[in-house]
JSON list of C-alpha atoms in Angstrom, two decimals:
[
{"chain": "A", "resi": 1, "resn": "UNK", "atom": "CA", "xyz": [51.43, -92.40, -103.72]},
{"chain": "A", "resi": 2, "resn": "UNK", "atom": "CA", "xyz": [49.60, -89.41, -102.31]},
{"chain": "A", "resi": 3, "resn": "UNK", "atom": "CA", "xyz": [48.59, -88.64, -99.43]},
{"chain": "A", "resi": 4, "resn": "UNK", "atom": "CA", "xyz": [45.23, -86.98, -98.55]},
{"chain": "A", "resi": 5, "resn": "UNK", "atom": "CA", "xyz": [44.67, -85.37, -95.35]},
{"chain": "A", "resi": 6, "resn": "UNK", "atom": "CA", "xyz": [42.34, -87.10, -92.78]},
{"chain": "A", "resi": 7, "resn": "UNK", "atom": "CA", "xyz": [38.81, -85.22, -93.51]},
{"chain": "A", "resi": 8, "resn": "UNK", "atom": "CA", "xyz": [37.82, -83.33, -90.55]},
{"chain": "A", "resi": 9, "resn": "UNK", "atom": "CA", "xyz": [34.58, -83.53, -88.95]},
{"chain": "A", "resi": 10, "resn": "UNK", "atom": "CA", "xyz": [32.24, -80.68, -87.99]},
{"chain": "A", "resi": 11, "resn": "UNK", "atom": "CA", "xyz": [32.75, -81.53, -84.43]},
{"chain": "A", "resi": 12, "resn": "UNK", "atom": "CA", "xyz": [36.96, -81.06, -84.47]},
{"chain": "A", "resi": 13, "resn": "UNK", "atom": "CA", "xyz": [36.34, -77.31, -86.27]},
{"chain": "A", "resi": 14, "resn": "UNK", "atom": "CA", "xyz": [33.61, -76.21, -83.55]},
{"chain": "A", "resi": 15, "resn": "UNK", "atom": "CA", "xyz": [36.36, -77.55, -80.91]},
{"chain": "A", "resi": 16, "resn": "UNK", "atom": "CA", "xyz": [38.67, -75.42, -82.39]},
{"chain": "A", "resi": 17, "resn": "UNK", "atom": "CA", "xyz": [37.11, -72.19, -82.57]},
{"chain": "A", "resi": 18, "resn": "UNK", "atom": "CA", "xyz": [35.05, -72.81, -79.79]},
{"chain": "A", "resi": 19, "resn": "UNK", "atom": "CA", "xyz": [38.94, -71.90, -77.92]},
{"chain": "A", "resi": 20, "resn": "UNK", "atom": "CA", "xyz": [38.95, -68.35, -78.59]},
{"chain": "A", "resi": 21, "resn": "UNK", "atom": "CA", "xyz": [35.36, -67.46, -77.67]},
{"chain": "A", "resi": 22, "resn": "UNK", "atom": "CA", "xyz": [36.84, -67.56, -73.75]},
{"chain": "A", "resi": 23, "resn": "UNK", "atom": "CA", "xyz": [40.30, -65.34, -73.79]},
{"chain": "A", "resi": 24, "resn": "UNK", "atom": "CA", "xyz": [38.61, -62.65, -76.74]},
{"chain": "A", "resi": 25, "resn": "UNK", "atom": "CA", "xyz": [35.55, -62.23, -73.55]},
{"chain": "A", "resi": 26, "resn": "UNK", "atom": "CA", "xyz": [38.06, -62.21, -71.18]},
{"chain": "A", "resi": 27, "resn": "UNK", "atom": "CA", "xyz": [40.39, -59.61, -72.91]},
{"chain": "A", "resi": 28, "resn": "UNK", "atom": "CA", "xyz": [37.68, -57.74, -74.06]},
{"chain": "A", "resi": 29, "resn": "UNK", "atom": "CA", "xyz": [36.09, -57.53, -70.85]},
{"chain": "A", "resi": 30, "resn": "UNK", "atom": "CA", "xyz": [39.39, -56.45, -69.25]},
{"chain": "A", "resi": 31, "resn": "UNK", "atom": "CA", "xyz": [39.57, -53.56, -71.47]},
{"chain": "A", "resi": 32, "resn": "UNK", "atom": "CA", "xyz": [36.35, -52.66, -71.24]},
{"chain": "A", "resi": 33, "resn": "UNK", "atom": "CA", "xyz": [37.14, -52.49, -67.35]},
{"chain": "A", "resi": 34, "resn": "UNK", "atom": "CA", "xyz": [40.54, -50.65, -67.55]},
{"chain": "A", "resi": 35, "resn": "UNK", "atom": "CA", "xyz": [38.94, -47.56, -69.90]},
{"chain": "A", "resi": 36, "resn": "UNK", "atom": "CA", "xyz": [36.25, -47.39, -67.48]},
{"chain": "A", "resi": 37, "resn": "UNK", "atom": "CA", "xyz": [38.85, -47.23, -64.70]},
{"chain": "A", "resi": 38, "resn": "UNK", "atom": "CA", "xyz": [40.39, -44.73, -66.88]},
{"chain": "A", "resi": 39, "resn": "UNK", "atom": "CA", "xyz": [37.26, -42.62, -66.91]},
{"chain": "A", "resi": 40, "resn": "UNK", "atom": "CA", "xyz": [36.44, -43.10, -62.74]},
{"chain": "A", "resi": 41, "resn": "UNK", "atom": "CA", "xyz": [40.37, -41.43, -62.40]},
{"chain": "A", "resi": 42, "resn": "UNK", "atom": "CA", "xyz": [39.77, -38.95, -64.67]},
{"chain": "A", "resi": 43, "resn": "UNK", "atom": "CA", "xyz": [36.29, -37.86, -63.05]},
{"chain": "A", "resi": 44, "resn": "UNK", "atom": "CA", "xyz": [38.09, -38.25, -59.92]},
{"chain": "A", "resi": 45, "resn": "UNK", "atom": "CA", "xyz": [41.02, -35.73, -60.69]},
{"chain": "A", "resi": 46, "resn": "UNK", "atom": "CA", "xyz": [38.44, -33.13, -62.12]},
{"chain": "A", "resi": 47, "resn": "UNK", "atom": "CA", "xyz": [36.59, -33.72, -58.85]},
{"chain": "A", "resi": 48, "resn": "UNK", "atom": "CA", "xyz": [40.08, -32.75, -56.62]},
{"chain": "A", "resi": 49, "resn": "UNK", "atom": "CA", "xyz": [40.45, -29.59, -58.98]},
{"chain": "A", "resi": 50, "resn": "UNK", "atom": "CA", "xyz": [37.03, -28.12, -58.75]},
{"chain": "A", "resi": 51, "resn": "UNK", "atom": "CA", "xyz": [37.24, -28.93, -55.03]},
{"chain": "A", "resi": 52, "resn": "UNK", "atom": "CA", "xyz": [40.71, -26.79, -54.87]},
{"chain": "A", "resi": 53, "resn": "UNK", "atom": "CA", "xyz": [39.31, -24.28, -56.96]},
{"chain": "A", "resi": 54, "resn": "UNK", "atom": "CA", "xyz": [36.64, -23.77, -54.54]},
{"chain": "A", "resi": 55, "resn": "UNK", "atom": "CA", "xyz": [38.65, -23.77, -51.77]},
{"chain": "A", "resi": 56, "resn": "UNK", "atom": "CA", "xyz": [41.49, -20.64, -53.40]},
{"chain": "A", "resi": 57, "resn": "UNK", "atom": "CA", "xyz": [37.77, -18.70, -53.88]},
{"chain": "A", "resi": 58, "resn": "UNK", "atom": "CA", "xyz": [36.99, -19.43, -50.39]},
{"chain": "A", "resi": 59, "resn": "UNK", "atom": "CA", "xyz": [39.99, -18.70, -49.02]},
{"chain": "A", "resi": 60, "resn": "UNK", "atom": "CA", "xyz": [40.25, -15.45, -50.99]},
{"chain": "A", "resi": 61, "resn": "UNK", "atom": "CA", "xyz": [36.36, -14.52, -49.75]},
{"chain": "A", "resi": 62, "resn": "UNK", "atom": "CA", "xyz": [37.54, -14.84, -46.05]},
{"chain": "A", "resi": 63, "resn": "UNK", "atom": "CA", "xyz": [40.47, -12.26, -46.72]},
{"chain": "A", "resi": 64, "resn": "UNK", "atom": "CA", "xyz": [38.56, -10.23, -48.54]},
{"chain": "A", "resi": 65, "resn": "UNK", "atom": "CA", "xyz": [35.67, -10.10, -46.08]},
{"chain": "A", "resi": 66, "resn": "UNK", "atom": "CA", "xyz": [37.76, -9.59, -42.89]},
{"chain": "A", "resi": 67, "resn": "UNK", "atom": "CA", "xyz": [39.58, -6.88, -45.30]},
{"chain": "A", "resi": 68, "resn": "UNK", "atom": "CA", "xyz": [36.21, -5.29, -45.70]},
{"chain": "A", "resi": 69, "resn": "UNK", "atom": "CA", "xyz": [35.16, -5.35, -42.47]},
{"chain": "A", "resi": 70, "resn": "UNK", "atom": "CA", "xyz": [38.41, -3.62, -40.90]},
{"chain": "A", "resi": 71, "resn": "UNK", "atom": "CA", "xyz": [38.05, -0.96, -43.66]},
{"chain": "A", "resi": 72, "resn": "UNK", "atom": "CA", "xyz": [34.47, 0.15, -42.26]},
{"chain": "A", "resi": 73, "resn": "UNK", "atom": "CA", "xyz": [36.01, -0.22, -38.77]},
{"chain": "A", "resi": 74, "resn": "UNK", "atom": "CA", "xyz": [38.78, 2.33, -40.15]},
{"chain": "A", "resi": 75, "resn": "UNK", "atom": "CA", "xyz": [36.44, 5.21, -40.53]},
{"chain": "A", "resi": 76, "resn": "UNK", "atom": "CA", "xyz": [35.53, 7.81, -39.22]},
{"chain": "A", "resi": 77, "resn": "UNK", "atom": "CA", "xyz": [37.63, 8.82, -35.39]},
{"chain": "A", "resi": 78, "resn": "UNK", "atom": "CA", "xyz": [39.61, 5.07, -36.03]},
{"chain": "A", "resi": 79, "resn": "UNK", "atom": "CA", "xyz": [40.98, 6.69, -39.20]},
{"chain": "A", "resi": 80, "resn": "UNK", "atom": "CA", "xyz": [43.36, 8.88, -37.23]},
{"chain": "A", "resi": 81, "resn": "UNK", "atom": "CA", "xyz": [45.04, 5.61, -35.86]},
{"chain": "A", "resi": 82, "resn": "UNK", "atom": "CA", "xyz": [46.51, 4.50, -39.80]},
{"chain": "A", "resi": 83, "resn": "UNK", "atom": "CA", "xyz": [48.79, 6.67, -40.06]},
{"chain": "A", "resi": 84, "resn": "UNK", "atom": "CA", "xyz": [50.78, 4.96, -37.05]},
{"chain": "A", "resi": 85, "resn": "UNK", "atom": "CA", "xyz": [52.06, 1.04, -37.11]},
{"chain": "A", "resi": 86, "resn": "UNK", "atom": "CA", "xyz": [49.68, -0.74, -35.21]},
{"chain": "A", "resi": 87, "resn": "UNK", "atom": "CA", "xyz": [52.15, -1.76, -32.44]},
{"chain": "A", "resi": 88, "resn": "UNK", "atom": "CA", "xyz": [51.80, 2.25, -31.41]},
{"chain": "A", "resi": 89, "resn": "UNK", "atom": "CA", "xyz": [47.97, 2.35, -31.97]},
{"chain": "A", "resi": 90, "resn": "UNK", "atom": "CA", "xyz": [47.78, 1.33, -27.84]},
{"chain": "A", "resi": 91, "resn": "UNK", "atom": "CA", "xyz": [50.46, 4.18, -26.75]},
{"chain": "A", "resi": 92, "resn": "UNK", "atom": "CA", "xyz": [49.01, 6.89, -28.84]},
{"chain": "A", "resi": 93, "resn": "UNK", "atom": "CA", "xyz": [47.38, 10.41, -27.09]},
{"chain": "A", "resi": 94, "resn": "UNK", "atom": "CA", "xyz": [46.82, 12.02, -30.58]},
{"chain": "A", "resi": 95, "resn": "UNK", "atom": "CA", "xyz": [44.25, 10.03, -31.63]},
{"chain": "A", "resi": 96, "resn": "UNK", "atom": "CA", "xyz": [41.34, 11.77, -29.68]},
{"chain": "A", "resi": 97, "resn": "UNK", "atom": "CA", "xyz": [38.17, 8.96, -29.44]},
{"chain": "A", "resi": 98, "resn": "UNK", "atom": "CA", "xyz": [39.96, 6.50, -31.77]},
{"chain": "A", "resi": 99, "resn": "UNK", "atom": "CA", "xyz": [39.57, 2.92, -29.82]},
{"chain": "A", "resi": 100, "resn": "UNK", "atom": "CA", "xyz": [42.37, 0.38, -31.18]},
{"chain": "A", "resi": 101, "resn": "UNK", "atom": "CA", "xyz": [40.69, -2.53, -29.71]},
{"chain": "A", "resi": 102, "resn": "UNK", "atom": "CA", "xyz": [38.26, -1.41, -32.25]},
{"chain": "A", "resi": 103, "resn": "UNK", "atom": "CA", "xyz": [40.59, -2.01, -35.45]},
{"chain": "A", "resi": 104, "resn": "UNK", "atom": "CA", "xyz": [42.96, -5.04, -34.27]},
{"chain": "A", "resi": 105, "resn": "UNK", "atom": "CA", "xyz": [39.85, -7.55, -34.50]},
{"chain": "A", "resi": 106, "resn": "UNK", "atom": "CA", "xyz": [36.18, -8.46, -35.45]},
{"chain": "A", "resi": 107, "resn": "UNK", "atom": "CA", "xyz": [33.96, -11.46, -37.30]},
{"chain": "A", "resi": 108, "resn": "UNK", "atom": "CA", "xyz": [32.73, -12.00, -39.82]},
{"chain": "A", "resi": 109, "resn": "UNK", "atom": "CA", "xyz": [30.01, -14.35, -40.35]},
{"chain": "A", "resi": 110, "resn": "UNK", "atom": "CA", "xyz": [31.28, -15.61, -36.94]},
{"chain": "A", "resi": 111, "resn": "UNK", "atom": "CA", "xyz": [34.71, -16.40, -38.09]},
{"chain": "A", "resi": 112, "resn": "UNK", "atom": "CA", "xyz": [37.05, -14.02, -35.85]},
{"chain": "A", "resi": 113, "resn": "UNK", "atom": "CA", "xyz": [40.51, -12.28, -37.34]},
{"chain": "A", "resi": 114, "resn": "UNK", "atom": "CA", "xyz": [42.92, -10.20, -35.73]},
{"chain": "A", "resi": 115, "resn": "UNK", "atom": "CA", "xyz": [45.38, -7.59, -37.23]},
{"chain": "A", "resi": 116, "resn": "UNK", "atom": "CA", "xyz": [48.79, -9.10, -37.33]},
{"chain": "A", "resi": 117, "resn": "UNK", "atom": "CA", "xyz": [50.38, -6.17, -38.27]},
{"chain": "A", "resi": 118, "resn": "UNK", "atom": "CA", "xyz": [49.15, -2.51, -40.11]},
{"chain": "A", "resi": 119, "resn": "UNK", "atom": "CA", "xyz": [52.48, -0.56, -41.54]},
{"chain": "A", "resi": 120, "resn": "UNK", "atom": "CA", "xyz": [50.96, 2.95, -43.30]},
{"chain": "A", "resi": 121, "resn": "UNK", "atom": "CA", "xyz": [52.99, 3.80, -46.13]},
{"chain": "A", "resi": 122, "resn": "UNK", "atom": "CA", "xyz": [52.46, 6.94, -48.15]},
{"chain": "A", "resi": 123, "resn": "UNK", "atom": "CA", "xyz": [48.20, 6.85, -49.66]},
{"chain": "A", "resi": 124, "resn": "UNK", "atom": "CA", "xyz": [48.26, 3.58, -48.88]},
{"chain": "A", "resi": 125, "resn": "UNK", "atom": "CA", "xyz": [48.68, 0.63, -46.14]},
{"chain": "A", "resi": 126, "resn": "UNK", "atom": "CA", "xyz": [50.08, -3.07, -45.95]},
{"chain": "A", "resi": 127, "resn": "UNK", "atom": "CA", "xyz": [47.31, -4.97, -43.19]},
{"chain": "A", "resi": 128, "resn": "UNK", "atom": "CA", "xyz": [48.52, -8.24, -41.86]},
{"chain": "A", "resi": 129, "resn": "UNK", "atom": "CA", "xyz": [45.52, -10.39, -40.93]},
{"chain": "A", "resi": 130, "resn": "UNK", "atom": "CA", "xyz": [44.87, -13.96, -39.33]},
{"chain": "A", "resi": 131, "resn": "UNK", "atom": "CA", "xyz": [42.04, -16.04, -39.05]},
{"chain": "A", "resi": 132, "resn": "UNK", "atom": "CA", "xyz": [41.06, -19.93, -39.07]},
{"chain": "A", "resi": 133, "resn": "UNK", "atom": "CA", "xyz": [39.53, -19.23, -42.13]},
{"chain": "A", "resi": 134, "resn": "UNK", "atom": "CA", "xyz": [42.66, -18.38, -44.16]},
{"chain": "A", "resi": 135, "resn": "UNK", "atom": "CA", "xyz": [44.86, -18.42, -42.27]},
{"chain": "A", "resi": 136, "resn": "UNK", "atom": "CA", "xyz": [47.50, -15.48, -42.10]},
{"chain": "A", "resi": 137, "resn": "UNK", "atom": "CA", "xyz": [47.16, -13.06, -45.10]},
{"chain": "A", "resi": 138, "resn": "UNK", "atom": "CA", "xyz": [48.53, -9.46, -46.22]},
{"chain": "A", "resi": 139, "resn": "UNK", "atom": "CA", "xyz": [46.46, -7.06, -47.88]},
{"chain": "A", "resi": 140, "resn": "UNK", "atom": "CA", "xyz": [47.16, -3.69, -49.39]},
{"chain": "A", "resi": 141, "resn": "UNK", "atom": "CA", "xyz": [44.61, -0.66, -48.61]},
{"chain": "A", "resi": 142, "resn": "UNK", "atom": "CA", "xyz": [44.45, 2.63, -49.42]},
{"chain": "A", "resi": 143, "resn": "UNK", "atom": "CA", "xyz": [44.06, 5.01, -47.22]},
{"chain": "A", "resi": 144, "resn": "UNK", "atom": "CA", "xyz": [43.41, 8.85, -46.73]},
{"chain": "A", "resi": 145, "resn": "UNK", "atom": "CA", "xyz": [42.06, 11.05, -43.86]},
{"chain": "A", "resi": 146, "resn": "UNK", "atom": "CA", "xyz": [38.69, 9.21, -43.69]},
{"chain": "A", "resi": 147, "resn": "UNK", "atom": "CA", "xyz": [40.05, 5.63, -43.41]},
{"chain": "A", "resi": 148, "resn": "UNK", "atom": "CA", "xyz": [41.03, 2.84, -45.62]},
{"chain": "A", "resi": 149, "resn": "UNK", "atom": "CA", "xyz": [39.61, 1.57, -48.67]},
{"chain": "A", "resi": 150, "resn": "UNK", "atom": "CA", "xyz": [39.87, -1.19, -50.90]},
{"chain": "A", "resi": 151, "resn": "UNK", "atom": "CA", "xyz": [42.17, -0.75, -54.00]},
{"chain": "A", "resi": 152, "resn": "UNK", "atom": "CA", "xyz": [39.66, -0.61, -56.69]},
{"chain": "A", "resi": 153, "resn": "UNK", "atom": "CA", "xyz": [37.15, 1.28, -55.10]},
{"chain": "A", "resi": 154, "resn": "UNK", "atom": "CA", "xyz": [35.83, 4.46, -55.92]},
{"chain": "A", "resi": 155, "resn": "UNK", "atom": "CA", "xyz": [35.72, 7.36, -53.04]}
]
């Protein structure tokens, strides 16, 4: 004797399949939501890199600026005053109508810095500054009989 299978109805198959519409919506909804989570971190990290990019060129603006502006202080009588460490600029007699006050600080843009330190070395200068803006920073100038310049700078 033989035995047949039991035929199946329409009804049974459709029950059957009808099982794995739910978990393939469900798995494919979960990765559709985990590669756009992917894509939201990613964004987010290139946001946080631009943003500290910005900040390094902001930072180096400030420095550069208050750098600038104590170079155009420097000229002129003030130039007299670089070839002494700034911690003698106050005691000095041989700088005839240099004013220190004039080179240890200033604004710019209404952010204030202050010389930390200025130690001449020979045709050139190491300037310590501080400000909110960056912080403390050390910059190295040139410098001759007129004042000090920016390395890079023609004169």
């Amino acid at each position: 004797m033989i035995l047949k299978p039991p035929p199946t109805s329409p009804t049974s198959a459709t029950q059957a399949s009808a099982g794995f519409a739910l978990p393939l919506a469900l798995t494919t909804s979960s990765l559709l939501l985990l590669s756009s989570l992917s894509l939201q971190t990613l964004a987010f990290h290139d946001q946080q890199r631009g943003r500290h990019q910005w900040q390094i060129a902001s930072r180096r603006d400030a420095i550069r600026s208050a750098a600038m502006e104590f170079v155009q202080r420097s000229q002129g009588e003030q130039a007299c005053l670089l070839a002494f460490p700034s911690d003698q600029w106050t005691q000095l007699d041989d700088c005839v109508g240099a004013d220190p006050e004039r080179l240890l600080s200033g604004k710019v843009d209404g952010v204030p810095w202050t010389v930390k330190d200025w130690q001449p070395q020979q045709g050139s200068g190491q300037l310590s500054l501080s400000s909110p803006a960056f912080g403390e920073a050390t910059v190295v100038l040139l410098r001759s009989a007129q004042g000090a310049r920016l390395g890079g700078q023609g004169g």
